XYZ file of C-alpha atoms in Angstrom:
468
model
C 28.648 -14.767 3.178
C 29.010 -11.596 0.999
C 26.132 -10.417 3.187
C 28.254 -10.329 6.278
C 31.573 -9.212 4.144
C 29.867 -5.983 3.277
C 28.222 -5.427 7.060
C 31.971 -6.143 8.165
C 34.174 -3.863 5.657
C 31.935 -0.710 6.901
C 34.254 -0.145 9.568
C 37.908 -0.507 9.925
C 37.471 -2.490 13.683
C 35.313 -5.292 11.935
C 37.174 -7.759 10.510
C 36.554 -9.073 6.582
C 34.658 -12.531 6.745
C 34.714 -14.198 3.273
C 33.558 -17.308 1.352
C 36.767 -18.663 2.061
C 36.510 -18.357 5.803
C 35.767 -21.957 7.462
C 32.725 -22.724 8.174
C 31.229 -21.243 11.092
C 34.445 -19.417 12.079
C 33.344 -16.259 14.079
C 30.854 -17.694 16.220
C 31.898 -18.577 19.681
C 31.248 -22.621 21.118
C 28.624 -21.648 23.656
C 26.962 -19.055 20.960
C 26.951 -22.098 18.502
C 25.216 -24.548 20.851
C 22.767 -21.747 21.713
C 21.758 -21.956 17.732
C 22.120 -25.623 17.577
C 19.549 -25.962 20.304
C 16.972 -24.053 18.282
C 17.882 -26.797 15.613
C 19.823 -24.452 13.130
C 21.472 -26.430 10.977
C 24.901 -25.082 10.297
C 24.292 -24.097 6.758
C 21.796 -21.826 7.783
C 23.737 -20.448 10.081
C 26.494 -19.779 7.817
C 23.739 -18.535 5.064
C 22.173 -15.714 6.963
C 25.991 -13.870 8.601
C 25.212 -15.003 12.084
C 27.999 -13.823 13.579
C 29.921 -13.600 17.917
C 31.614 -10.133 18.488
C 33.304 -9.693 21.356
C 34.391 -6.179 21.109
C 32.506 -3.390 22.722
C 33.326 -0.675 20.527
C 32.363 -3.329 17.328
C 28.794 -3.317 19.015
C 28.450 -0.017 20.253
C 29.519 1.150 16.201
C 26.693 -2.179 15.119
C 24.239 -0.395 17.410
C 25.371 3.460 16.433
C 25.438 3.850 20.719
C 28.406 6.155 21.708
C 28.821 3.827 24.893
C 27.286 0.479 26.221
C 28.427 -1.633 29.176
C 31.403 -3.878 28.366
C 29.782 -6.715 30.082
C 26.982 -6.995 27.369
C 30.113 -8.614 25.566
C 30.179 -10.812 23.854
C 27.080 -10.903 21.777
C 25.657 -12.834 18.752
C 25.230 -10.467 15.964
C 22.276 -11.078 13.560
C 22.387 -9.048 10.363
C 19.103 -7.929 8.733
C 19.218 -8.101 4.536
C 16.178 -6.688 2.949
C 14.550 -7.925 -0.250
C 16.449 -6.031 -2.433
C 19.811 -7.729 -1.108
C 20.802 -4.665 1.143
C 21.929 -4.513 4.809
C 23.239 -2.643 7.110
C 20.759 -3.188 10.140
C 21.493 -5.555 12.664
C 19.972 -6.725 15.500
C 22.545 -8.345 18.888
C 22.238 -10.830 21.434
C 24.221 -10.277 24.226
C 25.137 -12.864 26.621
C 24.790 -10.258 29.734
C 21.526 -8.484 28.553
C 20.926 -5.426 30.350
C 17.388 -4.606 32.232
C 14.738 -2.709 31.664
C 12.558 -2.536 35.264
C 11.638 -5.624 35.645
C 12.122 -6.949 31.972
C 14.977 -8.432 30.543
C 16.549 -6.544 27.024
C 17.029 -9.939 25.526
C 17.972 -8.518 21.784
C 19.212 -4.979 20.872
C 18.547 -2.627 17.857
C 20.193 0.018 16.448
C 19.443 3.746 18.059
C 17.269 5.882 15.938
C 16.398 3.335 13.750
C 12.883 2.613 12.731
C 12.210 -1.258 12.963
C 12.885 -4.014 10.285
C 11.718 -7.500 9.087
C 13.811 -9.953 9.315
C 14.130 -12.503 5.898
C 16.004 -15.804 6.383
C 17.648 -16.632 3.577
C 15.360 -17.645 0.612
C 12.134 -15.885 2.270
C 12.843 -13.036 -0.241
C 12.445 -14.998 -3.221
C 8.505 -15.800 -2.355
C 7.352 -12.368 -1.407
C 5.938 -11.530 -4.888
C 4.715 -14.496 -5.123
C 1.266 -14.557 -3.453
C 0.496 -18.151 -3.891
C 3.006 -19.302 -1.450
C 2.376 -19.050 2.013
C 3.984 -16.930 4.544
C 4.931 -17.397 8.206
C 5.478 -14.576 10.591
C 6.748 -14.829 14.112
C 8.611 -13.104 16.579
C 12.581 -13.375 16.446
C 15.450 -14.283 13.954
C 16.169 -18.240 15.365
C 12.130 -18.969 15.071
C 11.831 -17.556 11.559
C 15.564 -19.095 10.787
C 14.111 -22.571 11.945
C 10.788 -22.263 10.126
C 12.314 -21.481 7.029
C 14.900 -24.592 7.340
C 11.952 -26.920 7.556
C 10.213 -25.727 4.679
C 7.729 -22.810 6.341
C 9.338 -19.708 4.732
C 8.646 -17.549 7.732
C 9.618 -13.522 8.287
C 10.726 -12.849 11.440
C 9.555 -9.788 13.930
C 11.322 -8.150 16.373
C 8.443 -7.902 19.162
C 5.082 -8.552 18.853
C 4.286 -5.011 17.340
C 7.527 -4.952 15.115
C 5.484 -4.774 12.064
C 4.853 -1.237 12.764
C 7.670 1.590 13.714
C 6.874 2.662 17.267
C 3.390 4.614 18.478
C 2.797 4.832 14.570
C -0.371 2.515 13.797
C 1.133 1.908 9.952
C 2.880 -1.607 8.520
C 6.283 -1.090 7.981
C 7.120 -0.593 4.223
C 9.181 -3.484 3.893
C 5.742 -5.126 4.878
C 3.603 -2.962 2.515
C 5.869 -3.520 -0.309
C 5.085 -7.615 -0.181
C 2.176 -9.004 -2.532
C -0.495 -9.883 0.230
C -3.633 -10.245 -2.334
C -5.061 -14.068 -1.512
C -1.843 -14.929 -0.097
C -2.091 -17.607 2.863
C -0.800 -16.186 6.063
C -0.324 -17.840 9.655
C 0.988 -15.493 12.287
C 2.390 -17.910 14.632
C 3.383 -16.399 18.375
C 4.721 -17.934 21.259
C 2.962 -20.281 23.205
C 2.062 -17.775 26.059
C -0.174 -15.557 23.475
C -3.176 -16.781 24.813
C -2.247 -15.249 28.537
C -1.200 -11.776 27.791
C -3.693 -9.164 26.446
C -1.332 -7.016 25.009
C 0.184 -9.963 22.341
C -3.507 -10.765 21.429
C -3.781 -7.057 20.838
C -0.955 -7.079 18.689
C -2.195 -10.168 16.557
C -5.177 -8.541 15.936
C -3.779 -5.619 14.573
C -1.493 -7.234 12.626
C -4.053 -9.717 11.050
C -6.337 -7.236 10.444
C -3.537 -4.843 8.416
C -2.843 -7.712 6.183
C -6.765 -9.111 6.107
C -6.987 -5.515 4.330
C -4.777 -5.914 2.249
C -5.981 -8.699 0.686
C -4.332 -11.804 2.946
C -6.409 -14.957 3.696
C -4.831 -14.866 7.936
C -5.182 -17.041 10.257
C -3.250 -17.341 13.689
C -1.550 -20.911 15.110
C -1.921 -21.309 18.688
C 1.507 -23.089 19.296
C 0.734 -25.638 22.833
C 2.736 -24.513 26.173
C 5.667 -26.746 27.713
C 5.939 -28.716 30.402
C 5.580 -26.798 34.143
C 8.307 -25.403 35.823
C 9.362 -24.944 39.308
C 6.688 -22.231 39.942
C 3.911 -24.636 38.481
C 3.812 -22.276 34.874
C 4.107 -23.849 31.992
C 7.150 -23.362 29.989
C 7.041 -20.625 27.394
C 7.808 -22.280 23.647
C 8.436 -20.579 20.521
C 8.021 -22.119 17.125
C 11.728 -23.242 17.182
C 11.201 -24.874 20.242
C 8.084 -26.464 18.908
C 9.834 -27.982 15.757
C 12.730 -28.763 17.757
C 10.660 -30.923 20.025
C 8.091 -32.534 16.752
C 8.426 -32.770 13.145
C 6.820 -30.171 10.100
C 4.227 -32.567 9.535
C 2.990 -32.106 13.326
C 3.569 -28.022 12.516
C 1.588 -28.326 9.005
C -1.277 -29.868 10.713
C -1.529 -27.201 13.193
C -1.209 -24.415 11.068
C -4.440 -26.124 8.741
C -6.067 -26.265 11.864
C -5.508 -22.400 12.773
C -8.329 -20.093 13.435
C -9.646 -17.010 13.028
C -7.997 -13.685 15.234
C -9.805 -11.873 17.479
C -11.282 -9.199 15.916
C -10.760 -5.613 16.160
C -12.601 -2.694 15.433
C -11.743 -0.178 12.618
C -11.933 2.462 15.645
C -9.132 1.069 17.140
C -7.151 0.381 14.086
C -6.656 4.584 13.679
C -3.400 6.568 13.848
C -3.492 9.794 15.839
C -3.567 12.697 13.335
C -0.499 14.101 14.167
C 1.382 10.890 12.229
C -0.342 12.779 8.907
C 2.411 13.246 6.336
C 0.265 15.641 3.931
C 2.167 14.697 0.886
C 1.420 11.370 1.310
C -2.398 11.419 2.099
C -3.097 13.424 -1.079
C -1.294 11.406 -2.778
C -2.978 8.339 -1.279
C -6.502 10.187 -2.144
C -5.809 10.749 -5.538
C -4.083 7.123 -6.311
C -7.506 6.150 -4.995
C -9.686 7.318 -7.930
C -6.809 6.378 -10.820
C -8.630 4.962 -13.718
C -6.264 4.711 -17.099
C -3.276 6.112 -15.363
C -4.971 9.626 -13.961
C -6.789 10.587 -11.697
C -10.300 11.455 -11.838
C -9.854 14.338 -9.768
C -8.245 17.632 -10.864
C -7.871 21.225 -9.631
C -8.198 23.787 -12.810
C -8.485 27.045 -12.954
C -9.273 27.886 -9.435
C -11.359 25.350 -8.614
C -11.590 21.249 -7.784
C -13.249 18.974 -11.220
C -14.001 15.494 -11.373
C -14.596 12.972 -14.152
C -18.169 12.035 -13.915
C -20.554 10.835 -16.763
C -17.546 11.036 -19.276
C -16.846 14.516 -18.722
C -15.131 16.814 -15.995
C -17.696 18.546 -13.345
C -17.408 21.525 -11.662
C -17.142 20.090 -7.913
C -18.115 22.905 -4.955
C -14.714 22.991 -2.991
C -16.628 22.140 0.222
C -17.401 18.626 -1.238
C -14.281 18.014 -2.253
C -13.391 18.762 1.415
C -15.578 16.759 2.646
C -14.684 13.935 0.808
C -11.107 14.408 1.790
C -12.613 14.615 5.024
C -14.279 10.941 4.912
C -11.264 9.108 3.752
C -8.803 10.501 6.333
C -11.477 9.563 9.208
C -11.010 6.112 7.892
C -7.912 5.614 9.113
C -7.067 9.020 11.475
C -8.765 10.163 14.730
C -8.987 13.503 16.267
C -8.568 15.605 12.943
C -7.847 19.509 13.681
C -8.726 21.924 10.899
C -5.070 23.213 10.716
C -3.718 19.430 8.770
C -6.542 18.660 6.809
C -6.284 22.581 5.390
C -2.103 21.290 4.799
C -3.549 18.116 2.918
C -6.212 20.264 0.926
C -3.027 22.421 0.006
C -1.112 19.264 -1.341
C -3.992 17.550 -2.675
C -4.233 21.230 -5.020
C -0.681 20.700 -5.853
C -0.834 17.401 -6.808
C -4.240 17.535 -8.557
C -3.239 20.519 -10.748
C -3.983 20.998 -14.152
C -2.543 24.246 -15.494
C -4.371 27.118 -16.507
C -3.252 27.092 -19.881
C -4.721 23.714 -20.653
C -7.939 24.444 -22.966
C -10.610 21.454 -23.375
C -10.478 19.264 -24.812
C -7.314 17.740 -24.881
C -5.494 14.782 -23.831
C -3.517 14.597 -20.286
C -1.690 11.552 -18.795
C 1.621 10.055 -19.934
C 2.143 8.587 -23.334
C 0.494 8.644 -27.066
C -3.408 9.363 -26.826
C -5.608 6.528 -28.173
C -4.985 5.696 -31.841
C -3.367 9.223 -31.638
C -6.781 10.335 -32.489
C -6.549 14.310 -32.038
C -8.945 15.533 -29.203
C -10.773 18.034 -31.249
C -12.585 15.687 -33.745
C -13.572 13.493 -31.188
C -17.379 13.377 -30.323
C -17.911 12.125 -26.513
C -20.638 9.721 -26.087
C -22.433 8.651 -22.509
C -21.041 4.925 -23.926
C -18.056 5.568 -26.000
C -15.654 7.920 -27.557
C -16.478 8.575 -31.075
C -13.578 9.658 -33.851
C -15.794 11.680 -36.399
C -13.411 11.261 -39.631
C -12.991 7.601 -39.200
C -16.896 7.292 -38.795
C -17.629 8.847 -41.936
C -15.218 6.783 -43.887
C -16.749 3.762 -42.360
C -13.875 2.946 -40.419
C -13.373 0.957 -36.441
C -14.580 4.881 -34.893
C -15.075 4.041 -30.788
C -12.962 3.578 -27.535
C -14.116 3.240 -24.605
C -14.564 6.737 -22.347
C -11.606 7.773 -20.579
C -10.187 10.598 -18.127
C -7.096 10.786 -20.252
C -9.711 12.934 -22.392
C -10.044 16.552 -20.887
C -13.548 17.405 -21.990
C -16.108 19.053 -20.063
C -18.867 18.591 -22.585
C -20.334 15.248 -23.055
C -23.680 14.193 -24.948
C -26.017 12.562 -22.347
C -27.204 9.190 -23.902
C -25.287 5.944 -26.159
C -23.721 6.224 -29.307
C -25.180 3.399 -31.380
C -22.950 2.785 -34.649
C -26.353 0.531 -35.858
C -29.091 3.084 -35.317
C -32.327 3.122 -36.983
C -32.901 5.672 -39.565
C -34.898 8.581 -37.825
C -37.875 8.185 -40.249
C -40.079 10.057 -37.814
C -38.076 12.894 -37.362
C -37.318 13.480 -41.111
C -41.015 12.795 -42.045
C -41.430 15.975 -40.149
C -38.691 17.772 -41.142
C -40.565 17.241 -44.970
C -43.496 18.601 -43.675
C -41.945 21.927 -42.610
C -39.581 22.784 -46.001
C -41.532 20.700 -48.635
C -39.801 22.219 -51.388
C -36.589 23.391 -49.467
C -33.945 20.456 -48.683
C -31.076 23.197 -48.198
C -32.988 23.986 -45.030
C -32.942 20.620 -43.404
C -29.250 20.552 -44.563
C -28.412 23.170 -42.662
C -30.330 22.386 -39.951
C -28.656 19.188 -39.636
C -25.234 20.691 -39.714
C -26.288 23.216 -37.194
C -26.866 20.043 -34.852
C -23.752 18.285 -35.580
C -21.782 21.724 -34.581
C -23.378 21.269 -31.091
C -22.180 17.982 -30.090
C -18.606 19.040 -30.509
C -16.458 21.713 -28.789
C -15.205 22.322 -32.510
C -15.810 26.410 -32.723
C -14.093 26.807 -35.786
C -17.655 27.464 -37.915
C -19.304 29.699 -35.212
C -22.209 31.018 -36.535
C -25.419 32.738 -35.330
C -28.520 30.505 -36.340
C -32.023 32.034 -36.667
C -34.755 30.265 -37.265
C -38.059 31.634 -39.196
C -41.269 30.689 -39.131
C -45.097 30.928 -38.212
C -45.891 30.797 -34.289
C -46.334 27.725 -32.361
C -44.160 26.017 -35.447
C -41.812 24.452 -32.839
C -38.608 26.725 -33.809
């Protein structure tokens, strides 16, 4: 109950619920068979807050509403509590629910408030856990009642309540949970089936988390008896369990199918939800190998970490490519917010002008603290020249943590023949003059590093067509 203590002690008109209140106190008798009836056991009950106000100004302050009708009161009060163990959001039921046209405001949520998931108690302790499978429905009581029997189930608040409003992204409490191979069953009322717009809505959904990695499936719950109109009853996956047991649930739930699908094209956010920040960010996350990015912006101009080494890249490719991965998820792109997310992307990217190649970026100690400079960069490997000539362990693997933009263009091979051919040749040229091949050779070696230290000007002498 410390849950509902803090939600309580915010304001001086709630009252202070504690461990040590009886059980159930605060919940009215017809409020109490309402939760009964969706077979809440009253543990549960007591375990996630549920709570009956009766005040109006208590809901109005739940709500943050300056005025509501006094005859929504009373109202059962459900309090949200997020993975990390904080609330603060809650969610009411009032007995008089106001209208809407023609539709009925069942529940309430706070004004101004984007939406939240709703976690029964103990669904929090699974959602890093991707081998345990997840439930998601609409409403507190069906998720409450799933979880009791053993289906640890997050609860919606509408069929598109996994997204805040017109906005086409998951909610980050949702993006936040390990999806990758999890097993998934969206399971919405019984009536799915009929309406277009909850298929549409289950699609979406399934397809957000079939992204991200989830194995989803959707459970077609079966309709109730007919009523007086000759349509059958709605039922919701409390209703179901009420009515049969978890092993009739767990063999409908193995036998769920596929969703509808839905195109990518109709999966995309209107431009105008861009946060620029974000995308750049997003973009550059995207191409992290060895905790940096691949792409930087130096000097002026965009460079990317191709072959080992960091390429010039023309600005209107980078653009472009910018370009590609916001169409992925964005439609109607004007010039004027992909120029914003260019400008962040620069930001974000940058490397300062007063870093000189190479060097080592990123956080933390560079590779066997290896300096930069005596490094030799190989298509295959990074080679540490002092520890090769002492016969030491000399190669890493290439990484971008290295800022070089010089890199030699085949394998480093630690077990190379000797070039007999090459030297053979090299004999015929200087016979009697072994300095020269010396030389020659150290010449060579000064060109496969950015070391400048030993600049010299080389010229080479000799008869024509001697292949100087």
């Amino acid at each position: 109950m410390r849950v509902v203590e803090k939600l309580y002690t915010s304001n001086k008109l709630y009252p202070m619920f504690s461990e040590s209140t009886p059980t159930l106190a605060g919940i009215l008798p017809h409020h109490l068979a309402e939760l009964r009836k969706s077979g809440l056991s009253d543990s549960i009950i007591v375990a996630a807050g549920i709570q009956s106000v009766a005040n109006p100004q208590r809901l109005e302050a739940i709500l943050g509403r300056r005025k509501m009708p006094k005859r929504m009161a009373p109202a059962l009060v459900f309090p949200f509590v997020s993975a990390e163990g904080q609330n603060g959001y809650c969610r009411i039921k009032p007995d008089n629910p106001r209208r809407k046209g023609e539709r009925v405001v069942k529940y309430e949520s706070p004004i101004g408030r984007a939406n939240e998931i709703y976690l029964p108690p103990g669904v929090a302790e699974v959602l890093n856990r991707p081998d345990a499978e997840l439930l998601l429905t609409e409403g507190e009581k069906k998720s409450l009642k799933a979880t009791q029997e053993g289906f640890p189930c997050i609860g919606l608040v509408g069929v598109y309540g996994w997204k805040d409003g017109k906005s086409e992204r998951m909610l980050p409490s949702l993006e936040r949970i390990d999806w990758r191979g999890r097993q998934v069953r969206i399971v919405f009322d019984s009536d799915v089936a009929d309406n277009p717009q909850v298929v549409d809505a289950e699609s979406r959904l399934a397809k957000h988390l079939s992204d991200r990695g989830a194995i989803v499936r959707v459970a077609r719950l079966p309709a109730g008896q007919q009523g007086p109109e000759g349509k059958p009853a709605k039922v919701g996956l409390d209703d179901y369990l009420v009515a049969h047991s978890a092993v009739e649930l767990r063999k409908l739930l193995d036998e769920s199918q596929e969703p509808e699908p839905i195109s990518a094209s109709e999966m995309k956010a209107a431009a105008r939800e861009i946060d620029p920040a974000d995308e750049a960010k997003a973009f550059l996350d995207a191409s992290v190998t060895d905790g940096v990015p691949k792409l930087r912006y130096w000097r002026g101009s965009f460079i990317a970490w191709r072959k080992q080494r960091y390429c010039d890249i023309p600005f209107g490719e980078a653009r472009a490519y910018l370009i590609r991965s916001l169409n992925n998820t964005y439609c109607r792109l004007p010039c004027h917010i992909t120029n914003n997310v260019m400008d962040q992307l620069k930001a974000q990217a940058m490397l300062s002008s007063d870093v000189e190649p190479p060097t080592w970026i990123g956080e933390g100690e560079p590779p066997r603290n290896w300096p930069a400079d005596e490094l030799l960069v190989a298509k295959n490997a990074l080679v540490h020249l002092p520890s090769l000539l002492r016969g030491e362990d000399c190669a890493i693997d290439p990484t971008p943590r290295l800022f070089s933009t010089v890199a030699l263009e085949y394998d480093f091979r630690i077990d190379a023949a000797r070039p007999d051919g090459w030297l053979a040749f090299l004999q015929q040229l200087w016979l009697d003059d072994p300095q020269s091949i010396d030389t020659l050779q150290e010449w060579f070696g000064y060109c496969l590093t950015c070391d400048t230290r030993q600049q010299k000007m080389l010229l080479l002498i000799g008869p024509k067509r001697s292949g100087k």
